[in-house]
Amino acid sequence: ARTTFQSNLSDRQMEFEVLPVEGKYKGMYTRRVYQLEIHLAQQPRRVFVNGMKTGDFTYEGGVLKVSLPQSEVHEKAAVRVAF
C-alpha cells in the first residue's frame, strides 16, 4: 500500500493533505492519526482539521503542532492554516 502527501502554500493559507491509501495488505490499519509539525514563518490565525475549525494546536518557535486524524485510510484528510 502507498500513501501520498501533498501541500500547498500561498500568502493567505497553507494546506497539507493525506490522500487516500492506494492498495491494501493483510493487517493494514483502517484509520490513522498523524502528528504534524509544520514550520511556518507566520503565526496562524485559524486552523482547520478535516474542514472543522480547531483550537487544539500549538504554535511555538515557528512550529505548528497539530494532530490530523484519518478516520478511514481510503479517504482524504487535511489541515488548512489561515494566516
mmCIF file with all atom_site columns, N, CA and C in Angstrom, residues 35-72:
data_model
loop_
_atom_site.group_PDB
_atom_site.id
_atom_site.type_symbol
_atom_site.label_atom_id
_atom_site.label_alt_id
_atom_site.label_comp_id
_atom_site.label_asym_id
_atom_site.label_entity_id
_atom_site.label_seq_id
_atom_site.pdbx_PDB_ins_code
_atom_site.Cartn_x
_atom_site.Cartn_y
_atom_site.Cartn_z
_atom_site.occupancy
_atom_site.B_iso_or_equiv
_atom_site.pdbx_formal_charge
_atom_site.auth_seq_id
_atom_site.auth_comp_id
_atom_site.auth_asym_id
_atom_site.auth_atom_id
_atom_site.pdbx_PDB_model_num
ATOM 1   N N  . GLN A 1 35 ? 0.714   13.064 13.598 1.00 0.00 ? 35 GLN A N  1
ATOM 2   C CA . GLN A 1 35 ? 1.142   14.163 14.453 1.00 0.00 ? 35 GLN A CA 1
ATOM 3   C C  . GLN A 1 35 ? 2.030   15.062 13.596 1.00 0.00 ? 35 GLN A C  1
ATOM 4   N N  . LEU A 1 36 ? 1.486   16.190 13.150 1.00 0.00 ? 36 LEU A N  1
ATOM 5   C CA . LEU A 1 36 ? 2.199   17.065 12.229 1.00 0.00 ? 36 LEU A CA 1
ATOM 6   C C  . LEU A 1 36 ? 2.964   18.154 12.974 1.00 0.00 ? 36 LEU A C  1
ATOM 7   N N  . GLU A 1 37 ? 4.157   18.432 12.499 1.00 0.00 ? 37 GLU A N  1
ATOM 8   C CA . GLU A 1 37 ? 4.955   19.572 12.944 1.00 0.00 ? 37 GLU A CA 1
ATOM 9   C C  . GLU A 1 37 ? 5.320   20.337 11.682 1.00 0.00 ? 37 GLU A C  1
ATOM 10  N N  . ILE A 1 38 ? 4.700   21.504 11.506 1.00 0.00 ? 38 ILE A N  1
ATOM 11  C CA . ILE A 1 38 ? 4.833   22.281 10.283 1.00 0.00 ? 38 ILE A CA 1
ATOM 12  C C  . ILE A 1 38 ? 5.542   23.595 10.604 1.00 0.00 ? 38 ILE A C  1
ATOM 13  N N  . HIS A 1 39 ? 6.648   23.839 9.936  1.00 0.00 ? 39 HIS A N  1
ATOM 14  C CA . HIS A 1 39 ? 7.406   25.077 10.135 1.00 0.00 ? 39 HIS A CA 1
ATOM 15  C C  . HIS A 1 39 ? 6.753   26.195 9.326  1.00 0.00 ? 39 HIS A C  1
ATOM 16  N N  . LEU A 1 40 ? 6.369   27.266 10.020 1.00 0.00 ? 40 LEU A N  1
ATOM 17  C CA . LEU A 1 40 ? 5.671   28.391 9.394  1.00 0.00 ? 40 LEU A CA 1
ATOM 18  C C  . LEU A 1 40 ? 6.370   29.697 9.750  1.00 0.00 ? 40 LEU A C  1
ATOM 19  N N  . ALA A 1 41 ? 6.400   30.609 8.794  1.00 0.00 ? 41 ALA A N  1
ATOM 20  C CA . ALA A 1 41 ? 7.001   31.924 9.030  1.00 0.00 ? 41 ALA A CA 1
ATOM 21  C C  . ALA A 1 41 ? 6.045   32.868 9.750  1.00 0.00 ? 41 ALA A C  1
ATOM 22  N N  . GLN A 1 42 ? 4.739   32.559 9.700  1.00 0.00 ? 42 GLN A N  1
ATOM 23  C CA . GLN A 1 42 ? 3.728   33.414 10.314 1.00 0.00 ? 42 GLN A CA 1
ATOM 24  C C  . GLN A 1 42 ? 2.906   32.613 11.309 1.00 0.00 ? 42 GLN A C  1
ATOM 25  N N  . GLN A 1 43 ? 2.446   33.294 12.353 1.00 0.00 ? 43 GLN A N  1
ATOM 26  C CA . GLN A 1 43 ? 1.566   32.636 13.306 1.00 0.00 ? 43 GLN A CA 1
ATOM 27  C C  . GLN A 1 43 ? 0.192   32.436 12.660 1.00 0.00 ? 43 GLN A C  1
ATOM 28  N N  . PRO A 1 44 ? -0.402  31.260 12.815 1.00 0.00 ? 44 PRO A N  1
ATOM 29  C CA . PRO A 1 44 ? -1.722  31.021 12.221 1.00 0.00 ? 44 PRO A CA 1
ATOM 30  C C  . PRO A 1 44 ? -2.818  31.813 12.933 1.00 0.00 ? 44 PRO A C  1
ATOM 31  N N  . ARG A 1 45 ? -3.775  32.305 12.133 1.00 0.00 ? 45 ARG A N  1
ATOM 32  C CA . ARG A 1 45 ? -4.969  32.952 12.704 1.00 0.00 ? 45 ARG A CA 1
ATOM 33  C C  . ARG A 1 45 ? -6.028  31.908 13.017 1.00 0.00 ? 45 ARG A C  1
ATOM 34  N N  . ARG A 1 46 ? -6.164  30.920 12.092 1.00 0.00 ? 46 ARG A N  1
ATOM 35  C CA . ARG A 1 46 ? -7.144  29.844 12.265 1.00 0.00 ? 46 ARG A CA 1
ATOM 36  C C  . ARG A 1 46 ? -6.557  28.549 11.714 1.00 0.00 ? 46 ARG A C  1
ATOM 37  N N  . VAL A 1 47 ? -6.944  27.438 12.349 1.00 0.00 ? 47 VAL A N  1
ATOM 38  C CA . VAL A 1 47 ? -6.512  26.116 11.896 1.00 0.00 ? 47 VAL A CA 1
ATOM 39  C C  . VAL A 1 47 ? -7.757  25.248 11.740 1.00 0.00 ? 47 VAL A C  1
ATOM 40  N N  . PHE A 1 48 ? -7.830  24.552 10.613 1.00 0.00 ? 48 PHE A N  1
ATOM 41  C CA . PHE A 1 48 ? -8.953  23.664 10.310 1.00 0.00 ? 48 PHE A CA 1
ATOM 42  C C  . PHE A 1 48 ? -8.414  22.244 10.129 1.00 0.00 ? 48 PHE A C  1
ATOM 43  N N  . VAL A 1 49 ? -9.064  21.285 10.774 1.00 0.00 ? 49 VAL A N  1
ATOM 44  C CA . VAL A 1 49 ? -8.707  19.878 10.628 1.00 0.00 ? 49 VAL A CA 1
ATOM 45  C C  . VAL A 1 49 ? -9.900  19.166 10.017 1.00 0.00 ? 49 VAL A C  1
ATOM 46  N N  . ASN A 1 50 ? -9.693  18.600 8.850  1.00 0.00 ? 50 ASN A N  1
ATOM 47  C CA . ASN A 1 50 ? -10.773 17.927 8.109  1.00 0.00 ? 50 ASN A CA 1
ATOM 48  C C  . ASN A 1 50 ? -12.010 18.814 7.975  1.00 0.00 ? 50 ASN A C  1
ATOM 49  N N  . GLY A 1 51 ? -11.762 20.097 7.674  1.00 0.00 ? 51 GLY A N  1
ATOM 50  C CA . GLY A 1 51 ? -12.839 21.046 7.418  1.00 0.00 ? 51 GLY A CA 1
ATOM 51  C C  . GLY A 1 51 ? -13.438 21.703 8.638  1.00 0.00 ? 51 GLY A C  1
ATOM 52  N N  . MET A 1 52 ? -13.041 21.291 9.836  1.00 0.00 ? 52 MET A N  1
ATOM 53  C CA . MET A 1 52 ? -13.602 21.843 11.073 1.00 0.00 ? 52 MET A CA 1
ATOM 54  C C  . MET A 1 52 ? -12.562 22.724 11.772 1.00 0.00 ? 52 MET A C  1
ATOM 55  N N  . LYS A 1 53 ? -12.977 23.937 12.162 1.00 0.00 ? 53 LYS A N  1
ATOM 56  C CA . LYS A 1 53 ? -12.079 24.827 12.888 1.00 0.00 ? 53 LYS A CA 1
ATOM 57  C C  . LYS A 1 53 ? -11.707 24.184 14.225 1.00 0.00 ? 53 LYS A C  1
ATOM 58  N N  . THR A 1 54 ? -10.416 24.280 14.584 1.00 0.00 ? 54 THR A N  1
ATOM 59  C CA . THR A 1 54 ? -9.956  23.694 15.836 1.00 0.00 ? 54 THR A CA 1
ATOM 60  C C  . THR A 1 54 ? -9.079  24.673 16.607 1.00 0.00 ? 54 THR A C  1
ATOM 61  N N  . GLY A 1 55 ? -9.096  24.532 17.903 1.00 0.00 ? 55 GLY A N  1
ATOM 62  C CA . GLY A 1 55 ? -8.193  25.277 18.767 1.00 0.00 ? 55 GLY A CA 1
ATOM 63  C C  . GLY A 1 55 ? -7.171  24.339 19.392 1.00 0.00 ? 55 GLY A C  1
ATOM 64  N N  . ASP A 1 56 ? -7.219  23.082 18.977 1.00 0.00 ? 56 ASP A N  1
ATOM 65  C CA . ASP A 1 56 ? -6.360  22.040 19.536 1.00 0.00 ? 56 ASP A CA 1
ATOM 66  C C  . ASP A 1 56 ? -5.051  21.949 18.756 1.00 0.00 ? 56 ASP A C  1
ATOM 67  N N  . PHE A 1 57 ? -4.223  22.981 18.904 1.00 0.00 ? 57 PHE A N  1
ATOM 68  C CA . PHE A 1 57 ? -2.911  23.032 18.260 1.00 0.00 ? 57 PHE A CA 1
ATOM 69  C C  . PHE A 1 57 ? -2.004  23.935 19.081 1.00 0.00 ? 57 PHE A C  1
ATOM 70  N N  . THR A 1 58 ? -0.719  23.849 18.835 1.00 0.00 ? 58 THR A N  1
ATOM 71  C CA . THR A 1 58 ? 0.226   24.780 19.453 1.00 0.00 ? 58 THR A CA 1
ATOM 72  C C  . THR A 1 58 ? 1.076   25.399 18.360 1.00 0.00 ? 58 THR A C  1
ATOM 73  N N  . TYR A 1 59 ? 1.538   26.611 18.621 1.00 0.00 ? 59 TYR A N  1
ATOM 74  C CA . TYR A 1 59 ? 2.462   27.296 17.719 1.00 0.00 ? 59 TYR A CA 1
ATOM 75  C C  . TYR A 1 59 ? 3.524   27.940 18.585 1.00 0.00 ? 59 TYR A C  1
ATOM 76  N N  . GLU A 1 60 ? 4.734   27.437 18.459 1.00 0.00 ? 60 GLU A N  1
ATOM 77  C CA . GLU A 1 60 ? 5.827   27.938 19.283 1.00 0.00 ? 60 GLU A CA 1
ATOM 78  C C  . GLU A 1 60 ? 7.123   27.843 18.492 1.00 0.00 ? 60 GLU A C  1
ATOM 79  N N  . GLY A 1 61 ? 7.890   28.913 18.512 1.00 0.00 ? 61 GLY A N  1
ATOM 80  C CA . GLY A 1 61 ? 9.181   28.913 17.828 1.00 0.00 ? 61 GLY A CA 1
ATOM 81  C C  . GLY A 1 61 ? 9.069   28.675 16.330 1.00 0.00 ? 61 GLY A C  1
ATOM 82  N N  . GLY A 1 62 ? 7.952   29.118 15.743 1.00 0.00 ? 62 GLY A N  1
ATOM 83  C CA . GLY A 1 62 ? 7.754   28.956 14.309 1.00 0.00 ? 62 GLY A CA 1
ATOM 84  C C  . GLY A 1 62 ? 7.272   27.586 13.888 1.00 0.00 ? 62 GLY A C  1
ATOM 85  N N  . VAL A 1 63 ? 6.875   26.745 14.862 1.00 0.00 ? 63 VAL A N  1
ATOM 86  C CA . VAL A 1 63 ? 6.429   25.390 14.546 1.00 0.00 ? 63 VAL A CA 1
ATOM 87  C C  . VAL A 1 63 ? 4.988   25.192 15.007 1.00 0.00 ? 63 VAL A C  1
ATOM 88  N N  . LEU A 1 64 ? 4.126   24.840 14.062 1.00 0.00 ? 64 LEU A N  1
ATOM 89  C CA . LEU A 1 64 ? 2.741   24.479 14.353 1.00 0.00 ? 64 LEU A CA 1
ATOM 90  C C  . LEU A 1 64 ? 2.697   22.986 14.613 1.00 0.00 ? 64 LEU A C  1
ATOM 91  N N  . LYS A 1 65 ? 2.110   22.585 15.740 1.00 0.00 ? 65 LYS A N  1
ATOM 92  C CA . LYS A 1 65 ? 1.912   21.167 16.057 1.00 0.00 ? 65 LYS A CA 1
ATOM 93  C C  . LYS A 1 65 ? 0.415   20.911 16.131 1.00 0.00 ? 65 LYS A C  1
ATOM 94  N N  . VAL A 1 66 ? -0.019  19.931 15.335 1.00 0.00 ? 66 VAL A N  1
ATOM 95  C CA . VAL A 1 66 ? -1.446  19.613 15.273 1.00 0.00 ? 66 VAL A CA 1
ATOM 96  C C  . VAL A 1 66 ? -1.618  18.142 14.908 1.00 0.00 ? 66 VAL A C  1
ATOM 97  N N  . SER A 1 67 ? -2.662  17.525 15.446 1.00 0.00 ? 67 SER A N  1
ATOM 98  C CA . SER A 1 67 ? -2.994  16.139 15.114 1.00 0.00 ? 67 SER A CA 1
ATOM 99  C C  . SER A 1 67 ? -3.956  16.119 13.936 1.00 0.00 ? 67 SER A C  1
ATOM 100 N N  . LEU A 1 68 ? -3.727  15.188 13.022 1.00 0.00 ? 68 LEU A N  1
ATOM 101 C CA . LEU A 1 68 ? -4.593  15.024 11.853 1.00 0.00 ? 68 LEU A CA 1
ATOM 102 C C  . LEU A 1 68 ? -5.120  13.603 11.832 1.00 0.00 ? 68 LEU A C  1
ATOM 103 N N  . PRO A 1 69 ? -6.358  13.395 12.314 1.00 0.00 ? 69 PRO A N  1
ATOM 104 C CA . PRO A 1 69 ? -6.925  12.048 12.263 1.00 0.00 ? 69 PRO A CA 1
ATOM 105 C C  . PRO A 1 69 ? -7.421  11.709 10.855 1.00 0.00 ? 69 PRO A C  1
ATOM 106 N N  . GLN A 1 70 ? -7.178  10.490 10.457 1.00 0.00 ? 70 GLN A N  1
ATOM 107 C CA . GLN A 1 70 ? -7.708  9.962  9.198  1.00 0.00 ? 70 GLN A CA 1
ATOM 108 C C  . GLN A 1 70 ? -8.604  8.799  9.610  1.00 0.00 ? 70 GLN A C  1
ATOM 109 N N  . SER A 1 71 ? -9.913  9.057  9.739  1.00 0.00 ? 71 SER A N  1
ATOM 110 C CA . SER A 1 71 ? -10.831 8.056  10.280 1.00 0.00 ? 71 SER A CA 1
ATOM 111 C C  . SER A 1 71 ? -11.008 6.855  9.358  1.00 0.00 ? 71 SER A C  1
ATOM 112 N N  . GLU A 1 72 ? -10.670 7.024  8.096  1.00 0.00 ? 72 GLU A N  1
ATOM 113 C CA . GLU A 1 72 ? -10.718 5.938  7.115  1.00 0.00 ? 72 GLU A CA 1
ATOM 114 C C  . GLU A 1 72 ? -9.576  6.179  6.143  1.00 0.00 ? 72 GLU A C  1
#
